[in-house]
PDB file of C-alpha atoms in Angstrom:
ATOM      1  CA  UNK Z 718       0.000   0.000   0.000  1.00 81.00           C
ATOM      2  CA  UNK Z 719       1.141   3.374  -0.760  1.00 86.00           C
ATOM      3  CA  UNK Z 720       0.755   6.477   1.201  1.00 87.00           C
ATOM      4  CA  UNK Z 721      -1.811   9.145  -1.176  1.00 87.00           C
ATOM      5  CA  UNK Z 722       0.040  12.402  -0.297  1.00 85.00           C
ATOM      6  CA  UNK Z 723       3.669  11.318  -0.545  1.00 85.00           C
ATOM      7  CA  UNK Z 724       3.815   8.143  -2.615  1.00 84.00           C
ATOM      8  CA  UNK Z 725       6.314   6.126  -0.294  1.00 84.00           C
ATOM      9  CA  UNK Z 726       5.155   2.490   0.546  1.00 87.00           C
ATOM     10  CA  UNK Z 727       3.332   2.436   3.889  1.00 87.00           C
ATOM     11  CA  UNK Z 728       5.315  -0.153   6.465  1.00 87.00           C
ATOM     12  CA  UNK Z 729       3.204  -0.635   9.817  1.00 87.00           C
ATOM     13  CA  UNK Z 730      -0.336   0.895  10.396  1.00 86.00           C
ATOM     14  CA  UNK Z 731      -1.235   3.444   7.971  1.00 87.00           C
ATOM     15  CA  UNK Z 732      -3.534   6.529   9.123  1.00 88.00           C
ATOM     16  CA  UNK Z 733      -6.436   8.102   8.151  1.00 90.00           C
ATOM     17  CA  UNK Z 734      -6.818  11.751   7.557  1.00 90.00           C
ATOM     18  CA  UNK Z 735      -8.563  14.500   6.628  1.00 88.00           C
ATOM     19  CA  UNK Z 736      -7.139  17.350   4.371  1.00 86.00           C
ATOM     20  CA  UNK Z 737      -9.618  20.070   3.341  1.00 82.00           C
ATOM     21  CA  UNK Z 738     -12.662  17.311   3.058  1.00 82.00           C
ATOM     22  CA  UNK Z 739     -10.479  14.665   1.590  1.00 85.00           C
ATOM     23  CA  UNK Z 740      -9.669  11.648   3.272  1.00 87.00           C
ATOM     24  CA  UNK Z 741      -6.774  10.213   2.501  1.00 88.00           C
ATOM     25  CA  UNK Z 742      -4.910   7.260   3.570  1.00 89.00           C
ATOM     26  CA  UNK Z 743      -1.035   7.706   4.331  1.00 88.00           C
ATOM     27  CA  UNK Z 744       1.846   6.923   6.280  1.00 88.00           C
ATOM     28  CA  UNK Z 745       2.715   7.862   9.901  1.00 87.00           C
ATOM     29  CA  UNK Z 746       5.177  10.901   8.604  1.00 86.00           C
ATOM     30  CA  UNK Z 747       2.533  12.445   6.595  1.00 87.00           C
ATOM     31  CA  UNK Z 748      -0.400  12.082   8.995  1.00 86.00           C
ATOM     32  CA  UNK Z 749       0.786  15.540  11.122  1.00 86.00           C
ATOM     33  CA  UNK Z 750      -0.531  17.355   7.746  1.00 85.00           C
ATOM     34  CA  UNK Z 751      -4.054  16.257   8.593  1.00 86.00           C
ATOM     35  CA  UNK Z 752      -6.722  15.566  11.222  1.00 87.00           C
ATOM     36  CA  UNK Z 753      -6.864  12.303  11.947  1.00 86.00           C
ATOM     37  CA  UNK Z 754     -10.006  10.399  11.150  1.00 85.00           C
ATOM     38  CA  UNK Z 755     -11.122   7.588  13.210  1.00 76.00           C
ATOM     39  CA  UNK Z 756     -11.214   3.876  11.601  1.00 66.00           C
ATOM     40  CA  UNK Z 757     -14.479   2.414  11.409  1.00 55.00           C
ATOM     41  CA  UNK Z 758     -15.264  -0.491  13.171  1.00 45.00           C
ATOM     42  CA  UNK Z 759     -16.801  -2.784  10.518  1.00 41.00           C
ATOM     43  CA  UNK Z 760     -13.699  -2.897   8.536  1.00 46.00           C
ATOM     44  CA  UNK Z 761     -12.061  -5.728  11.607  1.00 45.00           C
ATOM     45  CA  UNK Z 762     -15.781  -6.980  12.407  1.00 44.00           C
ATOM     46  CA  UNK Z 763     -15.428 -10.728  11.533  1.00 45.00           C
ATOM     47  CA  UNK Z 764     -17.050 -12.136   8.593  1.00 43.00           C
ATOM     48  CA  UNK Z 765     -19.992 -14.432   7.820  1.00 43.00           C
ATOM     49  CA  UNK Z 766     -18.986 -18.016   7.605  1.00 43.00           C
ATOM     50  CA  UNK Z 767     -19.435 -19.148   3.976  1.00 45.00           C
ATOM     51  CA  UNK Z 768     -22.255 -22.281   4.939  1.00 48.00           C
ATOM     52  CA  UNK Z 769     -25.042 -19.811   6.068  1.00 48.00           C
ATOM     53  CA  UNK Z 770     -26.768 -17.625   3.408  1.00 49.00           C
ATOM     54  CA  UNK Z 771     -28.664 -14.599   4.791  1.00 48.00           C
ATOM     55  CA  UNK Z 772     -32.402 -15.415   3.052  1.00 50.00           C
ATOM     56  CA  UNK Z 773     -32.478 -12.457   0.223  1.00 50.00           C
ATOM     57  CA  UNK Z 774     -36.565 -12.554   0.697  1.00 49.00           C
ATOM     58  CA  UNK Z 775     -36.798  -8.804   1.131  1.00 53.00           C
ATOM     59  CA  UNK Z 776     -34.349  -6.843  -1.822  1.00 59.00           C
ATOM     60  CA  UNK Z 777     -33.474  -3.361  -0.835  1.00 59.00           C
ATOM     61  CA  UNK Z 778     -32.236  -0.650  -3.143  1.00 56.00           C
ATOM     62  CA  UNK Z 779     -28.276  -0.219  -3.374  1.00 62.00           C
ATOM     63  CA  UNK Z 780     -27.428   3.108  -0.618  1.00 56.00           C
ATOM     64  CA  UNK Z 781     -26.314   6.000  -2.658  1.00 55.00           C
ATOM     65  CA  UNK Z 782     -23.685   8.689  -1.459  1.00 56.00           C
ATOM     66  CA  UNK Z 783     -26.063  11.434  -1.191  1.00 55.00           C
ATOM     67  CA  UNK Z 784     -28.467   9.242   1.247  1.00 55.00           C
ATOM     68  CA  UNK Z 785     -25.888   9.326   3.667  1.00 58.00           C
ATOM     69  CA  UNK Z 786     -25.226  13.223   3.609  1.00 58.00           C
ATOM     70  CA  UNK Z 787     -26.600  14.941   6.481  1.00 67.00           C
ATOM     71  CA  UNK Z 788     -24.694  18.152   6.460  1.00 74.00           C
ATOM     72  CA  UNK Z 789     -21.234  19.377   6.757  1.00 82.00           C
ATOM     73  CA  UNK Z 790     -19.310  19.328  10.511  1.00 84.00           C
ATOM     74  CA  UNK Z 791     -18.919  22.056  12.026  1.00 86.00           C
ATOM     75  CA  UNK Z 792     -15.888  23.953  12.293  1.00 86.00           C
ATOM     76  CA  UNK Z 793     -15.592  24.299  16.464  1.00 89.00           C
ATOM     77  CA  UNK Z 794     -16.643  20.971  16.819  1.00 90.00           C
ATOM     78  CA  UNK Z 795     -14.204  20.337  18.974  1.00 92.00           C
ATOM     79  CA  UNK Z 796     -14.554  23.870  21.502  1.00 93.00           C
ATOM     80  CA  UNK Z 797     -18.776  23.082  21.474  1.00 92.00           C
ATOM     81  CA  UNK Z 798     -18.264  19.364  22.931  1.00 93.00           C
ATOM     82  CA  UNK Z 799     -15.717  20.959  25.808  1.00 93.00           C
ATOM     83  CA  UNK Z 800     -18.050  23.712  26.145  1.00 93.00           C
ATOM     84  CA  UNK Z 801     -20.761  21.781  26.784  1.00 93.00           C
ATOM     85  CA  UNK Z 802     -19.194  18.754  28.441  1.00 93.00           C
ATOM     86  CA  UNK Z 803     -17.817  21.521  31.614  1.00 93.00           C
ATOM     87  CA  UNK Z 804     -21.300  23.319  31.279  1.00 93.00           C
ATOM     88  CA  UNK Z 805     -22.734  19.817  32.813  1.00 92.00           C
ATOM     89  CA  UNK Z 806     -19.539  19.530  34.929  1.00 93.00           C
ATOM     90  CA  UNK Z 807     -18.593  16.177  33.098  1.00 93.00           C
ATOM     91  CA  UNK Z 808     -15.125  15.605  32.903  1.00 94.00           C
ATOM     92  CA  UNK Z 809     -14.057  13.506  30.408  1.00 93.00           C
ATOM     93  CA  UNK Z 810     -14.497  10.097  31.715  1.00 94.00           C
ATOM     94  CA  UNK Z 811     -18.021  10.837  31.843  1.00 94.00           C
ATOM     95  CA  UNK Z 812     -18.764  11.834  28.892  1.00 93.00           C
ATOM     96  CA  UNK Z 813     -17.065   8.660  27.846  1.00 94.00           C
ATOM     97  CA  UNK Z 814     -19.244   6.696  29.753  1.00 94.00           C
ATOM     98  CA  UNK Z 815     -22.359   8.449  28.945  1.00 94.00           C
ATOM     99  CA  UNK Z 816     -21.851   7.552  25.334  1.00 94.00           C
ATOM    100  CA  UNK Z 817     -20.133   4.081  25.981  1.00 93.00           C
ATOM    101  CA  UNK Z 818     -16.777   4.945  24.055  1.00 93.00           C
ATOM    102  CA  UNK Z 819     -13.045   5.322  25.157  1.00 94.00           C
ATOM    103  CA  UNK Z 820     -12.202   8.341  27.294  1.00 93.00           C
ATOM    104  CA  UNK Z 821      -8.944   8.202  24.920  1.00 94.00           C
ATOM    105  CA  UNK Z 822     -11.695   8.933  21.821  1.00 93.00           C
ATOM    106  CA  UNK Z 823     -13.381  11.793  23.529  1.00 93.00           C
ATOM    107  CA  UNK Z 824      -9.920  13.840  24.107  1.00 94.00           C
ATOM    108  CA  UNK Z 825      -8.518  13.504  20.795  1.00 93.00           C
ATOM    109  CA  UNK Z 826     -11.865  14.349  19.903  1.00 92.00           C
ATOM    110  CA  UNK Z 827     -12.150  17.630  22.144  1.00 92.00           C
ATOM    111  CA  UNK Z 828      -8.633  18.415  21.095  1.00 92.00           C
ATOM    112  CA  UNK Z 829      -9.757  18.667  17.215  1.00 89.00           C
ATOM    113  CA  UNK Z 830      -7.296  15.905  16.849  1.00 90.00           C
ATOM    114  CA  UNK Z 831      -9.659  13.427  15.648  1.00 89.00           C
ATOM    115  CA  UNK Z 832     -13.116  14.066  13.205  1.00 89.00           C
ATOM    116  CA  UNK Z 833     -15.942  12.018  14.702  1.00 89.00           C
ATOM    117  CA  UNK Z 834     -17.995   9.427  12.836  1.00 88.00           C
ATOM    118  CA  UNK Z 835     -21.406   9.465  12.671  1.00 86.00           C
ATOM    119  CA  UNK Z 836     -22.667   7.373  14.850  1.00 90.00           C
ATOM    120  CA  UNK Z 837     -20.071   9.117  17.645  1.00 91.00           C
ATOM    121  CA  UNK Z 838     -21.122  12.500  16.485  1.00 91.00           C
ATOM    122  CA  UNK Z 839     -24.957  11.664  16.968  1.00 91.00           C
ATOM    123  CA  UNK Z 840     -24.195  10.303  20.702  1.00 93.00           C
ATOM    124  CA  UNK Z 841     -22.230  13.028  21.563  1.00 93.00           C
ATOM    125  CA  UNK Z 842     -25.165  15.149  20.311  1.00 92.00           C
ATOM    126  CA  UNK Z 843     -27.535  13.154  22.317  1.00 93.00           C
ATOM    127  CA  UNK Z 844     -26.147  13.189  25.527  1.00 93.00           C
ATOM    128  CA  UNK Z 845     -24.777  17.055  25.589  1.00 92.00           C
ATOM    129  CA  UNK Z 846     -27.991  18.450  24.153  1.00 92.00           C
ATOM    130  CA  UNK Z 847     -25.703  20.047  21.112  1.00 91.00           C
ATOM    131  CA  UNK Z 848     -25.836  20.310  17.189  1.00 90.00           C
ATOM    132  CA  UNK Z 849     -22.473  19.592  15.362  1.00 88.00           C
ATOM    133  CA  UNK Z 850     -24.096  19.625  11.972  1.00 86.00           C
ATOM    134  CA  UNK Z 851     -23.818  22.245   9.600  1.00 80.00           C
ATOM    135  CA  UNK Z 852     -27.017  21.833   7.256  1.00 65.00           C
ATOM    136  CA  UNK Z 853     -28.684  23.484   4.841  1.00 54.00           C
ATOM    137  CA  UNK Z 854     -31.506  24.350   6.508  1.00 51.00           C
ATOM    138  CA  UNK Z 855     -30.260  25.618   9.504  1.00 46.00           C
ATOM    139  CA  UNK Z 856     -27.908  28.457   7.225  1.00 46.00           C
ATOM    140  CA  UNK Z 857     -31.299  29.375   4.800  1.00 48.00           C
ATOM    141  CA  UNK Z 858     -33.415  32.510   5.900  1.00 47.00           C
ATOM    142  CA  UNK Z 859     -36.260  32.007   7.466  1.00 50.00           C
ATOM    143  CA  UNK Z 860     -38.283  34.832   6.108  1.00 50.00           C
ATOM    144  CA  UNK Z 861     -41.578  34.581   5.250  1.00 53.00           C
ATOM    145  CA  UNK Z 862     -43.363  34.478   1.351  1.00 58.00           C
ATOM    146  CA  UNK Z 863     -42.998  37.028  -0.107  1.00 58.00           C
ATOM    147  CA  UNK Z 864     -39.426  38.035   1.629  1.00 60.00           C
ATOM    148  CA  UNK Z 865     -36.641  38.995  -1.188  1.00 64.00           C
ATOM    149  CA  UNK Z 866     -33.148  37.440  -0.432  1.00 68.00           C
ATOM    150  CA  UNK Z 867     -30.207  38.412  -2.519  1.00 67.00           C
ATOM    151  CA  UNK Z 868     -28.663  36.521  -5.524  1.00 68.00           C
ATOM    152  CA  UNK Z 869     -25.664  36.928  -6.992  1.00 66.00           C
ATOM    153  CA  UNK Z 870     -27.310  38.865  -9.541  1.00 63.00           C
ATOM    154  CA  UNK Z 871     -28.164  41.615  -7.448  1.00 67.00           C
ATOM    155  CA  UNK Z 872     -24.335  41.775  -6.349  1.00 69.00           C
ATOM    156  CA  UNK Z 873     -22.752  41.182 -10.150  1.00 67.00           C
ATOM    157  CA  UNK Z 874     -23.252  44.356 -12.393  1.00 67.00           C
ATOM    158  CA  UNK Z 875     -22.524  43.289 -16.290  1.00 63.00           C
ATOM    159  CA  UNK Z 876     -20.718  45.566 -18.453  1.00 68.00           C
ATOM    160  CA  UNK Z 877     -22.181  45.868 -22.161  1.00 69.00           C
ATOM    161  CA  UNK Z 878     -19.855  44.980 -24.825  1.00 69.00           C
ATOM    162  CA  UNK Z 879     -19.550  47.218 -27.971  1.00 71.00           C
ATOM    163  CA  UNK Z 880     -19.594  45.238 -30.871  1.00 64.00           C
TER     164      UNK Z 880
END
């Protein structure tokens, strides 16, 4: 396997990262250039033995990319969960056990070391009464019919060429 950002051949664990939305997997030198994403857990569950077949009664539609997009993270991520952890006067353990994950997670995750998954990112909303999500609707006005926002029309002025 070779590391995506420098192109050396990965020895030992490779890491996860994030650079500008881009996940990319490289090698221990190159992982201080990006925030470290955490693994998911299915890739070591264990598989299915090969003698029992799952009955295929009920077919369901392949998942698409754009089912799974909820919204963008939120830049502070990291200073809303401390906030909000030492507004309940949790420290860190406790938050750990409230969600049932590592305390080790929750401090990389406080110290914007570490982007949470989904499924971490939904518990830690949960339990601290927070939004880390980004989305759409929250950034569109809410004004009433009728109520004129701006386009990028109104801000563009054309100049007329002379032919």
């Amino acid at each position: 396997m070779q590391c995506e950002l420098c192109g050396a051949p990965i020895v030992g664990p490779s890491k996860t990262i994030q650079i500008e939305g881009a996940e990319l997997c490289v090698c221990v030198r190159c992982a201080k250039h990006g925030t470290e994403v955490q693994q998911s857990r299915r890739r070591g569950a264990p598989q299915k033995k090969p003698g029992l077949a799952a009955p295929q009664a009920s077919r369901r539609r392949p998942r698409d990319v754009f089912d799974l997009m909820e919204g963008e993270l939120v830049d502070d991520y990291a200073d809303r969960i401390r906030a909000a952890r030492e507004e309940k006067e949790w420290s860190t353990l406790d938050l750990a056990q409230a969600i049932k994950e590592r305390e080790l997670l929750v401090k990389k995750i406080e110290k914007g070391d570490l982007i949470p998954e989904d499924d971490v990112r939904k518990k830690l909303e949960r339990a601290l009464g927070i939004r880390l999500i980004d989305s759409a609707e929250d950034s569109t006005s809410t004004g009433g019919p009728g109520r004129v926002t701006m386009t990028v029309g109104d801000v563009i002025s054309f100049k007329k060429s002379r032919k």
